[in-house]
Coordinates of C-alpha atoms and ligand atoms in Angstrom, one line a residue:
M1 CA 14.6 -33.8 -27.0
N2 CA 12.5 -35.4 -24.3
D3 CA 8.9 -34.5 -23.5
F4 CA 10.0 -34.4 -19.8
L5 CA 12.6 -32.8 -17.7
T6 CA 13.8 -34.4 -14.5
L7 CA 13.5 -32.1 -11.5
S8 CA 16.1 -32.2 -8.6
T9 CA 13.5 -34.4 -6.7
G10 CA 13.6 -37.0 -9.5
Q11 CA 10.1 -36.0 -10.6
R12 CA 9.4 -35.9 -14.3
M13 CA 7.9 -32.5 -15.3
P14 CA 6.5 -32.1 -18.9
V15 CA 8.4 -29.6 -20.9
V16 CA 5.3 -28.0 -22.2
G17 CA 2.2 -27.5 -20.0
L18 CA -1.1 -25.6 -20.1
G19 CA -1.5 -22.1 -18.5
T20 CA -5.0 -21.1 -17.4
W21 CA -4.7 -17.4 -16.3
K22 CA -7.5 -15.3 -18.0
S23 CA -9.4 -18.5 -19.2
A24 CA -13.1 -17.8 -18.5
P25 CA -14.7 -20.1 -16.0
G26 CA -16.8 -21.6 -18.9
Q27 CA -13.8 -22.3 -21.0
V28 CA -11.2 -23.6 -18.7
K29 CA -12.6 -27.1 -18.2
Q30 CA -12.8 -27.8 -21.8
A31 CA -9.3 -26.4 -22.4
V32 CA -7.9 -28.7 -19.7
L33 CA -9.8 -31.6 -21.2
A34 CA -8.4 -30.8 -24.6
A35 CA -4.9 -30.7 -23.2
L36 CA -5.3 -34.0 -21.4
D37 CA -6.6 -35.5 -24.7
C38 CA -3.5 -34.5 -26.5
G39 CA -1.3 -35.9 -23.7
V40 CA -3.0 -39.1 -22.9
G41 CA -5.3 -39.9 -25.8
S42 CA -9.1 -39.4 -25.9
G43 CA -11.2 -41.7 -23.8
K44 CA -8.1 -43.4 -22.1
A45 CA -8.4 -43.8 -18.4
L46 CA -6.4 -41.2 -16.7
R47 CA -4.4 -41.9 -13.6
R48 CA -3.4 -39.2 -11.1
E49 CA 0.2 -39.9 -11.8
D50 CA -0.3 -39.1 -15.5
V51 CA -0.8 -35.5 -14.7
F52 CA 1.5 -32.9 -13.3
V53 CA -0.4 -30.2 -11.4
T54 CA 1.2 -27.0 -10.1
S55 CA -0.5 -24.4 -8.0
K56 CA 0.8 -21.3 -6.1
L57 CA 0.5 -19.7 -2.7
W58 CA -0.9 -16.1 -2.9
N59 CA 0.6 -13.1 -1.2
T60 CA -2.0 -12.8 1.5
K61 CA -1.1 -16.4 2.7
H62 CA 2.6 -16.0 3.4
D63 CA 2.2 -16.0 7.2
P64 CA 3.5 -19.5 8.2
E65 CA 0.3 -20.0 10.1
D66 CA -1.7 -19.7 6.9
V67 CA 0.3 -21.8 4.4
E68 CA -1.1 -25.2 5.1
E69 CA -4.7 -24.1 5.0
A70 CA -4.2 -22.2 1.7
C71 CA -2.6 -25.4 0.2
R72 CA -5.6 -27.5 1.5
T73 CA -8.1 -25.1 0.1
S74 CA -6.4 -25.4 -3.4
L75 CA -6.4 -29.1 -3.1
A76 CA -10.1 -29.1 -2.2
H77 CA -10.9 -26.9 -5.2
L78 CA -9.0 -29.2 -7.5
G79 CA -10.4 -32.4 -5.9
L80 CA -6.8 -33.7 -5.4
S81 CA -5.0 -35.2 -2.4
Y82 CA -1.6 -33.8 -3.4
L83 CA -0.1 -31.3 -5.8
D84 CA 3.0 -32.1 -7.9
L85 CA 4.4 -28.7 -7.3
Y86 CA 3.5 -25.7 -5.2
L87 CA 5.1 -22.3 -5.6
I88 CA 5.3 -19.0 -3.6
H89 CA 3.7 -16.7 -6.2
W90 CA 5.7 -13.6 -5.3
P91 CA 8.4 -12.9 -2.7
M92 CA 6.3 -10.0 -1.3
A93 CA 3.8 -10.6 1.4
F94 CA 0.5 -8.8 1.7
Q95 CA -1.6 -8.3 4.9
R96 CA -3.3 -11.5 6.1
G97 CA -6.9 -12.1 5.6
K98 CA -9.7 -13.1 3.2
E99 CA -9.2 -10.0 0.9
L100 CA -6.9 -11.0 -2.1
M101 CA -6.0 -7.4 -2.6
P102 CA -6.0 -5.7 0.9
R103 CA -6.1 -1.9 0.3
R104 CA -6.1 1.3 2.2
D105 CA -8.6 4.0 1.5
D106 CA -6.2 5.7 -0.9
G107 CA -6.1 2.4 -3.0
S108 CA -2.5 1.5 -2.0
I109 CA -1.9 -2.2 -1.0
C110 CA -1.5 -3.2 2.6
Y111 CA 1.8 -5.0 2.9
S112 CA 3.1 -7.4 5.5
D113 CA 6.6 -7.8 6.8
T114 CA 6.5 -11.6 6.8
H115 CA 9.7 -12.7 5.3
Y116 CA 9.7 -15.3 2.5
R117 CA 12.3 -17.4 4.3
D118 CA 9.7 -18.0 7.0
T119 CA 7.1 -18.8 4.4
W120 CA 9.5 -21.3 2.9
A121 CA 9.9 -23.2 6.1
A122 CA 6.1 -23.6 6.2
M123 CA 6.2 -24.8 2.6
E124 CA 8.7 -27.4 3.6
S125 CA 6.3 -28.8 6.1
L126 CA 3.8 -29.4 3.1
V127 CA 6.4 -31.8 1.7
D128 CA 7.0 -33.5 4.9
K129 CA 3.1 -34.1 5.3
G130 CA 2.8 -35.4 1.6
L131 CA 0.5 -32.6 0.6
V132 CA 2.9 -31.6 -2.2
K133 CA 5.6 -33.5 -4.0
A134 CA 7.9 -30.5 -4.5
I135 CA 8.0 -26.9 -3.7
G136 CA 9.4 -23.9 -5.7
L137 CA 9.3 -20.2 -6.3
S138 CA 7.8 -17.8 -8.7
N139 CA 9.0 -14.1 -9.5
F140 CA 12.1 -14.5 -7.3
N141 CA 15.3 -12.9 -8.3
A142 CA 18.7 -14.8 -8.0
R143 CA 19.6 -13.1 -4.6
Q144 CA 16.3 -14.2 -3.1
M145 CA 16.7 -17.7 -4.5
D146 CA 20.1 -17.9 -3.0
D147 CA 18.8 -16.7 0.3
I148 CA 16.3 -19.7 0.3
I149 CA 18.6 -22.3 -1.1
S150 CA 21.4 -21.6 1.5
R151 CA 18.9 -22.4 4.3
A152 CA 16.6 -24.9 2.7
R153 CA 15.9 -28.4 4.0
H154 CA 13.8 -29.0 0.8
A155 CA 15.4 -27.0 -2.0
P156 CA 13.2 -25.2 -4.6
V157 CA 12.9 -27.3 -7.8
V158 CA 11.5 -24.6 -10.0
N159 CA 11.5 -20.7 -10.3
Q160 CA 8.5 -19.8 -12.6
V161 CA 9.2 -16.4 -14.2
E162 CA 8.1 -14.2 -17.1
C163 CA 10.3 -15.4 -20.1
H164 CA 9.8 -14.9 -23.9
P165 CA 12.0 -13.6 -26.7
Y166 CA 11.5 -9.9 -25.5
L167 CA 12.6 -10.9 -22.0
S168 CA 15.1 -13.7 -22.5
Q169 CA 16.3 -13.9 -18.9
A170 CA 19.7 -15.2 -19.9
D171 CA 21.5 -14.3 -16.6
L172 CA 18.7 -15.7 -14.3
L173 CA 18.7 -18.9 -16.5
S174 CA 22.4 -19.3 -16.2
Y175 CA 22.2 -18.7 -12.4
C176 CA 19.3 -21.3 -12.1
R177 CA 21.3 -23.9 -14.0
S178 CA 24.1 -23.5 -11.6
V179 CA 22.0 -24.4 -8.6
A180 CA 19.9 -27.0 -10.3
V181 CA 16.6 -25.0 -10.3
C182 CA 14.4 -25.6 -13.4
V183 CA 13.1 -22.3 -15.0
T184 CA 9.5 -22.3 -16.0
A185 CA 8.5 -19.6 -18.5
Y186 CA 5.3 -17.9 -17.8
S187 CA 3.7 -15.7 -20.5
P188 CA 6.0 -17.7 -22.9
L189 CA 4.2 -16.5 -26.0
G190 CA 4.3 -12.8 -24.7
S191 CA 0.8 -12.8 -23.2
G192 CA -0.9 -11.0 -26.0
D193 CA -4.3 -11.3 -24.1
R194 CA -2.9 -9.5 -21.0
P195 CA -5.7 -7.1 -19.8
W196 CA -3.4 -4.1 -19.7
A197 CA -1.9 -4.4 -23.2
A198 CA -1.9 -1.0 -24.9
P199 CA -3.0 -0.6 -28.5
D200 CA 0.5 0.4 -29.6
D201 CA 2.3 -2.4 -27.7
R202 CA 4.4 -4.7 -29.9
I203 CA 2.9 -8.1 -30.1
L204 CA 5.3 -10.9 -30.2
L205 CA 3.4 -13.5 -32.1
T206 CA 3.0 -10.9 -35.0
D207 CA 6.7 -9.8 -35.1
P208 CA 7.7 -10.1 -38.8
R209 CA 11.1 -11.4 -37.9
L210 CA 9.4 -14.4 -36.1
A211 CA 7.2 -14.9 -39.1
A212 CA 10.3 -15.2 -41.3
I213 CA 11.7 -17.9 -39.1
A214 CA 8.4 -19.7 -38.8
Q215 CA 8.0 -19.7 -42.6
R216 CA 11.4 -21.4 -42.9
Y217 CA 10.5 -24.3 -40.7
Q218 CA 6.9 -24.5 -41.8
K219 CA 5.7 -24.0 -38.3
T220 CA 3.5 -21.4 -36.6
P221 CA 5.1 -18.4 -34.8
A222 CA 3.9 -19.9 -31.5
Q223 CA 5.6 -23.2 -32.3
V224 CA 8.8 -21.6 -33.0
V225 CA 8.8 -19.6 -29.7
L226 CA 7.9 -22.7 -27.7
R227 CA 10.6 -24.7 -29.4
W228 CA 13.1 -21.9 -28.5
H229 CA 12.1 -22.2 -24.9
V230 CA 12.4 -26.0 -24.7
Q231 CA 15.7 -26.1 -26.8
R232 CA 17.3 -23.8 -24.1
G233 CA 16.1 -26.1 -21.3
V234 CA 13.1 -23.9 -20.2
V235 CA 9.8 -25.5 -19.4
C236 CA 6.8 -23.4 -20.7
I237 CA 3.2 -23.2 -19.9
P238 CA 1.4 -21.4 -22.8
K239 CA -2.2 -20.5 -22.1
S240 CA -4.9 -21.2 -24.7
V241 CA -8.6 -22.0 -24.6
T242 CA -8.6 -22.9 -28.4
P243 CA -8.3 -26.7 -28.9
S244 CA -6.4 -26.5 -32.1
R245 CA -3.8 -24.2 -30.5
I246 CA -3.6 -26.3 -27.4
Q247 CA -2.8 -29.3 -29.7
Q248 CA -0.4 -27.2 -31.8
N249 CA 1.5 -25.9 -28.7
L250 CA 2.3 -29.4 -27.7
Q251 CA 3.7 -30.4 -31.0
V252 CA 7.2 -28.7 -30.7
L253 CA 9.5 -31.7 -30.2
D254 CA 9.4 -33.0 -33.9
F255 CA 11.8 -30.3 -35.2
S256 CA 14.7 -28.2 -34.0
L257 CA 15.9 -24.8 -34.6
S258 CA 19.4 -24.1 -36.0
E259 CA 21.9 -22.5 -33.7
D260 CA 21.7 -19.3 -35.8
D261 CA 17.9 -19.2 -35.4
M262 CA 18.3 -19.7 -31.7
K263 CA 20.6 -16.7 -31.6
L264 CA 18.4 -14.7 -33.8
L265 CA 15.5 -15.3 -31.3
E266 CA 17.8 -14.5 -28.5
S267 CA 18.6 -11.2 -30.1
F268 CA 15.0 -10.1 -29.9
N269 CA 15.6 -9.5 -26.2
C270 CA 14.9 -6.0 -25.0
N271 CA 14.3 -6.8 -21.2
Q272 CA 10.7 -5.9 -21.6
R273 CA 8.7 -7.1 -18.5
L274 CA 5.0 -7.3 -19.5
I275 CA 3.6 -8.7 -16.4
V276 CA 4.6 -6.5 -13.5
P277 CA 1.5 -4.9 -11.7
A278 CA 1.6 -1.2 -12.4
V279 CA -0.3 1.8 -11.3
E280 CA -0.6 5.4 -12.4
R281 CA 1.3 7.8 -10.1
D282 CA 1.6 11.6 -11.0
G283 CA 0.6 10.8 -14.5
K284 CA 3.2 8.2 -14.9
R285 CA 2.8 4.3 -15.2
V286 CA 5.0 2.8 -12.3
W287 CA 5.5 -0.6 -10.8
R288 CA 3.0 -0.8 -8.0
D289 CA 5.1 -2.8 -5.5
A290 CA 8.6 -1.4 -6.3
E291 CA 8.8 0.0 -2.8
H292 CA 8.1 -3.2 -1.0
P293 CA 11.3 -4.5 0.6
H294 CA 11.0 -7.9 -1.2
F295 CA 10.0 -6.6 -4.7
P296 CA 12.2 -8.7 -7.0
F297 CA 12.8 -6.6 -10.0
N298 CA 14.9 -3.9 -8.5
D299 CA 17.9 -6.3 -8.9
P300 CA 19.1 -6.8 -12.5
Y301 CA 18.2 -10.4 -12.4
Ligands
NAP1 P1 0.9 -16.6 -22.9 O1 0.6 -18.0 -22.7 O2 2.2 -16.1 -23.3 O3 -0.2 -16.2 -24.2 C1 -1.6 -16.4 -24.1 C2 -2.2 -15.9 -25.4 O4 -1.6 -16.6 -26.6 C3 -3.7 -16.1 -25.5 O5 -4.2 -14.9 -26.1 C4 -3.9 -17.3 -26.4 O6 -5.1 -17.2 -27.1 C5 -2.7 -17.1 -27.3 N1 -2.2 -18.3 -27.9 C6 -1.9 -19.4 -27.3 N2 -1.5 -20.4 -28.2 C7 -1.4 -19.8 -29.3 C8 -1.0 -20.2 -30.7 N3 -0.6 -21.5 -30.9 N4 -1.2 -19.3 -31.8 C9 -1.7 -18.1 -31.4 N5 -2.1 -17.6 -30.3 C10 -1.9 -18.5 -29.2 O7 0.2 -15.8 -21.8 P2 -0.1 -15.9 -20.3 O8 -1.4 -16.4 -20.1 O9 0.2 -14.6 -19.6 O10 0.9 -16.9 -19.7 C11 0.8 -18.4 -19.6 C12 0.5 -19.0 -18.3 O11 1.6 -18.5 -17.3 C13 -0.7 -18.3 -17.5 O12 -1.9 -18.7 -18.0 C14 -0.4 -18.6 -16.1 O13 -0.8 -19.9 -15.9 C15 1.1 -18.4 -16.0 N6 1.4 -17.1 -15.4 C16 2.1 -17.1 -14.2 C17 2.4 -15.9 -13.6 C18 3.1 -15.8 -12.3 O14 3.2 -14.8 -11.7 N7 3.7 -16.9 -11.9 C19 2.1 -14.6 -14.2 C20 1.5 -14.7 -15.5 C21 1.2 -15.9 -16.0 P3 -6.4 -18.2 -26.8 O15 -6.4 -18.6 -25.4 O16 -7.5 -17.4 -27.2 O17 -6.2 -19.4 -27.7

C-alpha cells in the first residue's frame, strides 16, 4: 500500500490528507503545522512541491466570469502561486455576488441557473493558465459527472464526496473507477463534530462493532476506518486539530484489514447522509436545496 495515489494527470496525491472545516481560526495553523511535521519531519525545509493543496469554488462563483477571480482570491489567501487541485464545491449555483448565502426575505436561498457545464469550461481555463494543476468535482452524482466527462477538455481527476462506513458509496465508487476519477472521502470519520449533530444521532467512532475490530488490530477506531478507506482505494481527509490524532490518522499504512473485516465494515452501510444542508419546513427536517435542478442527491448515486 503506497502513501500516494496517481491521478489521471500523473500527479501524486497523498492517500490521507488533513481536513480543516470547523477548525477554529486560532487552531488551524498549528493543525496544519502538525500535519506537515508528520509528513516531512520537524524543522526540515519544505518545498512547495512537497505539499498537495486542494481548494474549492463556492456556489456563488459559478458564473464563468467569476471563476478565475475566485481562484486567485484563494491563492492570495493561501500565499500560493498555484493549487494542486481545485474543485467545484457543489453542482448547484447560487446567485452571484459577495454574499456567501444569498437569501430572500423568507430565508430561502437565491439560486442561479448557471449550468455546471459552463462553470467547468471556466475551470479548464485555470489549468491552461497554470493557476491549478488539476480540476475536479465535489458532491456530484454519476450522471452529472458523466455530463462533464463527455464534454471535458481537461477531465475531472477527483470527486470529493461524503463517505464513511454509514455511507459507503459503493455504486458511486465503482462508477468513478470505471472513468478513472479518484474518490476522496469527506467526513471520513463520520463528522462527529458537525454543528447540527443531534444528541441521539449514532456516532461512528463509538460504534461498538468498530471498537471490536479495532481491538483485534490494536489500533484506534479512527485508524481502522481510515485504513478501510485507503484499502478500498479511497483518499481521505480527516479533520483534526489535535496533534496526537493528526499523527495517528497518518499512521494507517503499517497494517491491513482482512477481507472479512473489510466486508464487516462495508455492512455498516445504511446510506446515511450526514452533511446535506437541511432546514425545518412544516415541522419536518428536509434537504434545503432538494428543489434545485442540479441538486445531486435525488439520484440514487
Ligand atoms: P471528520 O474528519 O469525519 O471528523 C472530524 C471529527 O473527528 C472531529 O471532531 C475530530 O476531533 C475527530 N477526530 C479526528 N481524528 C480523530 C481520531 N484519531 N480519534 C478520535 N477522533 C478524531 O469530519 P469533517 O470535518 O466533516 O470532514 C473532514 C473534512 O472533509 C473537512 O474538514 C473538510 O475539509 C472536508 N469536507 C468537505 C465537504 C464538501 O462538501 N466537499 C463537506 C464536509 C467536509 P478534533 O478535531 O477535536 O481532534
